[in-house]
C-alpha positions in Angstrom: 156.0 130.1 120.8 158.8 132.6 120.5 161.5 132.9 123.2 161.3 135.9 125.5 164.3 137.4 123.7 162.5 137.1 120.3 159.2 138.4 121.8 161.1 141.4 123.1 162.8 142.0 119.8 159.5 141.9 118.0 158.2 144.8 120.2 161.4 146.7 119.8 161.4 146.4 116.0 157.8 147.7 115.8 158.7 150.8 117.9 161.8 151.4 115.7 159.6 151.2 112.6 157.1 153.7 114.0 159.9 156.2 114.8 161.4 155.8 111.3 157.9 156.5 109.9 157.6 159.8 111.7 156.3 159.1 115.1 157.6 161.5 117.8 157.3 158.6 120.4 155.9 155.1 120.5 155.5 152.0 122.5 154.5 148.4 121.6 153.3 145.5 123.6 153.5 141.9 122.4 151.4 139.1 124.0 151.5 135.4 123.1 149.2 132.8 124.7 149.0 129.0 124.3 146.7 126.8 126.3 145.2 123.3 126.3 141.8 122.7 127.9 140.1 119.4 128.5 136.5 119.1 129.7 134.4 116.1 130.7 130.8 115.6 131.7 129.1 112.6 133.3 132.3 110.6 133.0 132.8 111.1 129.2 135.2 113.3 127.3 133.3 116.4 126.1 136.0 118.6 124.6 139.7 119.0 124.0 140.8 122.4 122.9 144.2 123.7 122.0 144.6 127.4 121.3 147.6 129.5 120.4 147.7 133.1 119.4 149.9 136.2 119.4 149.0 139.8 119.2 150.9 143.0 119.1 149.7 146.5 119.9 151.4 149.8 118.8 150.8 153.2 120.3 152.3 156.3 118.5 152.4 159.9 119.4 152.5 162.9 117.1 153.0 165.8 119.6 150.0 165.4 121.9 148.0 163.4 119.5 148.0 159.6 119.8 146.5 156.4 118.4 146.7 152.7 119.1 146.3 149.8 116.6 146.7 146.1 117.2 147.2 143.1 114.9 147.5 139.3 115.1 149.2 139.0 111.8 153.0 139.2 112.3 153.9 139.2 108.6 156.4 142.1 108.0 154.2 143.6 105.3 151.2 143.6 107.6 153.2 145.2 110.4 154.4 147.9 108.0 150.7 148.6 107.2 149.9 148.7 110.9 152.5 151.4 111.4 151.2 153.5 108.6 147.6 153.2 109.7 148.5 154.0 113.3 150.4 157.2 112.4 147.6 158.3 110.0 145.1 157.8 112.8 147.2 159.8 115.3 147.4 162.7 112.8 143.6 162.9 112.9 143.2 162.4 116.7 142.4 165.3 119.1 145.1 166.7 121.2 145.4 165.3 124.8 147.4 167.4 127.2 147.9 164.3 129.5 148.9 161.7 126.9 152.4 160.5 126.6 154.9 157.8 127.6 155.8 157.3 131.2 158.4 159.7 132.7 161.8 158.5 131.4 163.5 159.0 134.7 161.1 156.5 136.4 161.5 153.6 134.0 162.7 150.2 135.2 166.5 150.2 134.5 167.8 147.3 136.6 167.3 143.6 136.0 163.7 142.6 137.0 163.0 140.6 140.1 162.7 136.9 139.5 159.1 136.0 140.3 159.2 132.2 139.5 156.1 132.5 137.3 157.1 129.7 134.8 156.7 126.0 135.3 159.1 123.8 133.3 156.7 121.0 132.4 153.5 121.0 130.4 150.9 118.2 130.9 149.7 116.4 127.8 146.0 116.2 127.0 145.8 112.6 128.4 147.0 113.8 131.8 144.6 116.7 131.7 141.7 114.4 130.9 142.6 112.1 133.8 142.7 115.1 136.2 139.3 116.4 134.9 137.8 112.9 135.3 139.1 112.6 138.9 137.6 115.9 139.8 134.2 115.2 138.3 134.1 111.6 139.6 134.9 112.8 143.1 132.1 115.5 143.0 129.5 113.0 141.6 130.4 110.5 144.4 129.1 112.9 147.1 125.7 111.6 148.4 123.0 113.9 147.1 124.6 114.8 143.8 122.3 114.1 140.9 123.8 115.7 137.9 126.9 117.4 136.6 127.8 120.5 134.6 131.3 118.9 134.1 134.8 118.9 135.2 137.9 120.3 133.5 141.6 120.8 133.6 143.9 123.1 131.7 147.4 124.3 131.3 148.7 127.4 129.6 151.7 129.5 128.9 152.0 133.2 128.1 154.6 135.8 127.2 154.5 139.6 127.4 157.1 142.0 126.0 157.0 145.8 126.1 159.2 148.3 124.4 159.2 152.1 124.3 161.0 154.6 122.2 162.6 156.3 125.2 164.6 153.4 126.5 162.6 150.6 128.1 162.5 147.1 126.8 161.5 144.1 128.9 159.7 140.8 128.9 158.4 138.0 131.1 156.6 134.7 130.8 154.1 132.8 133.0 152.4 129.5 133.1 149.1 128.4 134.6 147.5 125.1 135.7 143.8 124.7 136.8 141.2 122.2 137.7 137.5 122.6 138.3 134.2 120.7 138.9 130.6 121.9 138.8 127.7 119.7 139.9 124.1 119.8 140.9 122.3 118.3 143.9 118.6 117.5 144.4 115.8 117.1 142.0 113.5 119.3 139.8 112.8 122.8 141.0 114.8 122.1 144.2 118.1 121.5 142.4 121.1 123.5 143.6 124.4 124.0 141.9 127.9 124.8 143.2 131.5 124.4 142.1 135.1 124.3 143.2 138.3 125.3 141.3 141.9 126.1 141.7 144.4 127.9 139.5 148.2 128.1 140.1 151.4 129.0 138.3 153.2 125.8 139.1 151.7 122.3 138.9 153.1 121.2 142.2 151.0 123.9 143.9 147.7 122.6 142.5 145.2 121.1 144.8 144.5 117.4 144.3 141.7 116.9 141.8 139.8 114.6 144.1 139.8 117.2 146.8 138.5 119.9 144.4 135.7 117.6 143.2 134.7 116.6 146.7 134.5 120.3 147.7 132.3 121.0 144.8 129.9 118.2 145.7 129.8 119.1 149.4 129.0 122.7 148.6 126.2 121.8 146.2 124.5 119.4 148.7 124.8 122.0 151.5 122.7 124.4 149.5 119.7 122.1 149.3 116.3 123.1 150.7 117.0 126.8 151.2 114.6 128.9 153.2 113.7 132.5 152.8 114.5 135.0 155.6 112.6 137.9 157.0 113.8 141.3 156.0 115.8 143.3 158.5 119.2 144.7 159.5 121.7 142.1 160.6 125.4 141.1 160.5 126.6 139.6 157.2 129.6 137.3 157.1 131.3 136.9 153.7 133.0 133.6 152.7 136.5 134.3 151.3 135.6 133.4 147.8 133.1 136.2 147.6 134.5 138.6 150.2 137.2 139.5 147.7 134.6 141.4 145.7 134.6 144.1 148.4 138.2 144.7 147.7 137.4 145.0 144.0 134.9 147.8 144.8 137.7 149.6 146.8 140.1 149.3 143.9 137.5 150.7 141.5 137.2 153.7 143.6 141.0 154.5 143.9 142.3 153.9 140.4 143.5 157.1 138.8 141.0 157.4 136.0 138.1 157.3 138.5 139.7 160.0 140.6 140.6 162.1 137.6 136.9 161.9 136.4 135.8 162.7 140.0 133.6 159.6 139.8 134.6 157.9 143.0 132.9 157.7 146.4 136.4 157.9 148.0 137.3 161.1 146.2 137.8 163.2 149.3 139.0 160.4 151.6 142.7 160.3 150.9 144.7 160.0 154.1 141.6 159.2 156.1 140.8 156.1 158.2 138.0 154.4 156.1 138.4 151.0 157.8 139.1 149.9 161.3 142.7 150.1 162.4 142.9 146.3 162.3 142.5 146.3 158.5 145.5 146.5 156.1 145.1 145.8 152.4 148.2 145.1 150.3 149.0 145.2 146.6 152.0 142.9 146.0 153.1 142.5 142.3 156.3 140.9 143.4 154.8 137.9 145.2 156.6 134.7 143.8 154.2 132.5 141.8 151.4 135.1 142.2 148.5 135.0 139.7 149.0 138.7 138.9 152.7 139.1 139.6 154.7 141.2 137.2 158.1 142.8 137.3 157.1 146.0 135.5 153.8 147.7 134.7 152.1 148.4 131.4 154.3 151.4 130.8 157.7 150.0 131.8 157.7 151.3 135.4 159.0 149.1 138.2 156.4 147.5 140.5 156.6 147.3 144.3 154.7 146.0 147.3 152.5 148.6 148.8 149.8 148.9 151.4 146.7 150.5 149.8 145.0 150.5 153.2 147.5 150.8 156.1 146.0 150.2 159.5 142.6 151.4 158.2 144.0 154.5 156.4 143.7 155.1 152.6 147.3 155.8 151.5 146.9 156.8 147.9 145.7 156.2 144.4 146.7 153.6 141.7 148.0 155.8 138.9 149.1 155.3 135.3 151.0 158.2 133.7 148.0 159.9 132.1 145.9 160.0 135.2 149.0 161.0 137.3 149.6 164.0 135.0 146.0 165.0 135.2 146.1 164.9 139.0 149.6 166.5 139.2 151.0 163.4 140.9 153.6 160.7 140.1 152.6 157.4 138.4 152.7 154.5 140.9 153.6 151.6 138.7 150.0 150.4 138.3 149.6 151.0 134.6 147.6 148.1 133.1 147.0 147.5 129.4 146.2 145.1 126.6 147.2 145.4 123.0 144.1 147.3 121.9 144.2 150.6 123.7 146.0 153.1 125.9 147.0 152.0 129.4 144.6 152.3 132.3 145.4 151.6 136.0 144.8 148.4 138.0 146.1 146.3 140.8 148.2 143.2 140.9 148.0 140.5 143.7 145.8 141.9 146.4 145.2 140.6 149.9 143.7 141.7 153.2 145.9 140.9 156.1 144.3 138.4 158.5 142.7 139.5 161.8 142.9 137.8 165.2 139.6 136.0 165.5 138.7 132.6 164.0 135.7 132.5 161.6 133.8 130.7 164.4 134.7 133.5 166.9 133.6 136.1 164.3 130.1 134.7 164.3 129.9 133.5 167.9 127.8 136.5 169.1 125.6 136.7 166.0 122.0 136.1 167.1 120.7 136.2 163.6 122.7 136.9 160.5 123.9 135.5 157.2 126.9 133.7 155.9 127.2 134.6 152.2 128.7 132.2 149.7 127.4 133.6 146.4 126.8 137.1 145.1 124.6 137.9 142.1 124.4 141.0 139.9 126.5 144.2 140.0 124.3 146.7 141.9 127.1 148.9 143.1 127.3 152.6 142.4 130.9 153.7 142.2 130.1 157.4 142.7 128.0 157.1 145.8 129.1 153.8 147.2 125.6 152.5 147.4 125.7 148.7 147.4 122.9 146.2 146.6 123.4 142.7 145.4 121.5 139.4 145.2 123.0 136.7 147.4 122.7 133.2 148.7 124.3 131.3 151.5 123.3 130.2 155.0 121.4 131.5 158.0 123.3 132.1 161.2 121.4 131.7 164.5 123.0 132.0 167.9 126.5 131.8 166.5 126.0 128.7 164.3 125.2 128.1 160.6 121.8 126.4 160.6 120.2 126.4 157.1 120.7 127.3 153.5 119.1 130.6 152.3 118.4 131.9 148.8 116.7 134.7 146.9 117.8 137.4 149.2 119.3 140.9 148.7 121.9 142.5 150.8 122.4 146.3 150.8 124.3 149.1 152.4 126.8 151.8 151.6 130.4 150.9 151.1 131.6 153.7 153.4 129.6 152.2 156.2 130.5 148.6 155.3 134.2 149.4 155.3 133.9 151.1 158.6 132.4 148.1 160.4 134.4 145.4 158.5 136.2 142.9 160.6 138.6 140.2 159.1 139.1 136.7 160.5 142.4 134.9 160.8 141.9 132.4 157.9 143.7 134.1 155.0 144.9 131.7 152.3 146.5 132.7 149.0 144.3 131.0 146.4 143.2 133.7 144.0 144.5 137.0 142.5 142.6 138.8 145.3 142.6 137.0 148.7 140.8 137.9 151.8 140.0 136.0 155.0 136.4 135.5 156.2 134.9 139.0 156.6 132.2 140.3 158.9 130.2 143.4 158.1 127.6 144.6 160.7 124.4 146.5 160.1 123.6 145.5 156.5 120.0 145.6 155.3 118.7 142.2 154.2 115.6 141.8 152.0 114.1 138.3 151.9 112.1 136.8 149.1 
């Protein structure tokens, strides 16, 4: 794997080549990934996989015409051909009044914030195998577990470099470590599956493999013998590992392209209270060791911590340069891109600030409701906010979880759901998007 300096130079050289070949402006993004994955099943090694790859993407502008081409062959002759092809494609592209590099006066000019994204060591395959075995063995040891889909462990390292023709050049690296286990409980048609996993930047932050496996086994056993519930309107409580999806629907409605296309259910809600005042949702790209931390965005703009929802109020949109120009606004440092296309807009590390009540207190007054641990399907309309998804979890009666439930559908409208949403106090940072336990009142539940 190249050093960060070499990765950065590779992006710079491609931009220089594009300018010399006639491009009015250009940018290039270089991405390199290397990972080792070990999987086991039923106590035996199933697969050891090592992958390494690098890719570079070039975007050129001829006036207001642009094109993007990517390649994984870093041979100089191949890169020369890539430049020629990209410029030829741009010459045939339609004009776009909003296309262009990020505003030069907004580029990141100072030294990027150190985010501690890189671990020094890298586990060997034997160590990964041991960790995968421990996770699966622990899961299979839970009484009631009858089969396994396997356990696994992995480590990886990535590098990203970005260069533009108007003065930005930067790079950063990151590592990852993960462990998972997935097992089945019960027999025949009554079998139930569940899993547990953990991914971190630094190995010393990773949960113990035995604990991950035990959690997977306990979750699967708890889902045995599910009942069906009568249809009706009731409170729904979302486990943190699925509650984060509600924040995903919020983000989909406030990214610049959705607003520019006028295809968002929050289009006219800027500056309004769309949640209770107890709800604050933060995008924090500068969180040390965060799974989506980054010192600059996909166009070279600085990133910063920002409350997307501040005491219930929607504060603004997530904008890349193109959607910002279309809306007559400034980009917000949320440009997100791969090597194969123009930037879009997206968040970094998201979290909902915790509330005051414990999860137990959140459900204490629920006479009859649901505790959801799994969501199925994507029945969400981003234009209207209508929400309908398959789900499974547990029945709540008189403030207590009493029985597993399956084959149900929960439905509502995201505007109404956001308005009644109440967060508990159990926020933990485990994922790229983190929420505490969440309660939403008044949802429609359809039983099997």
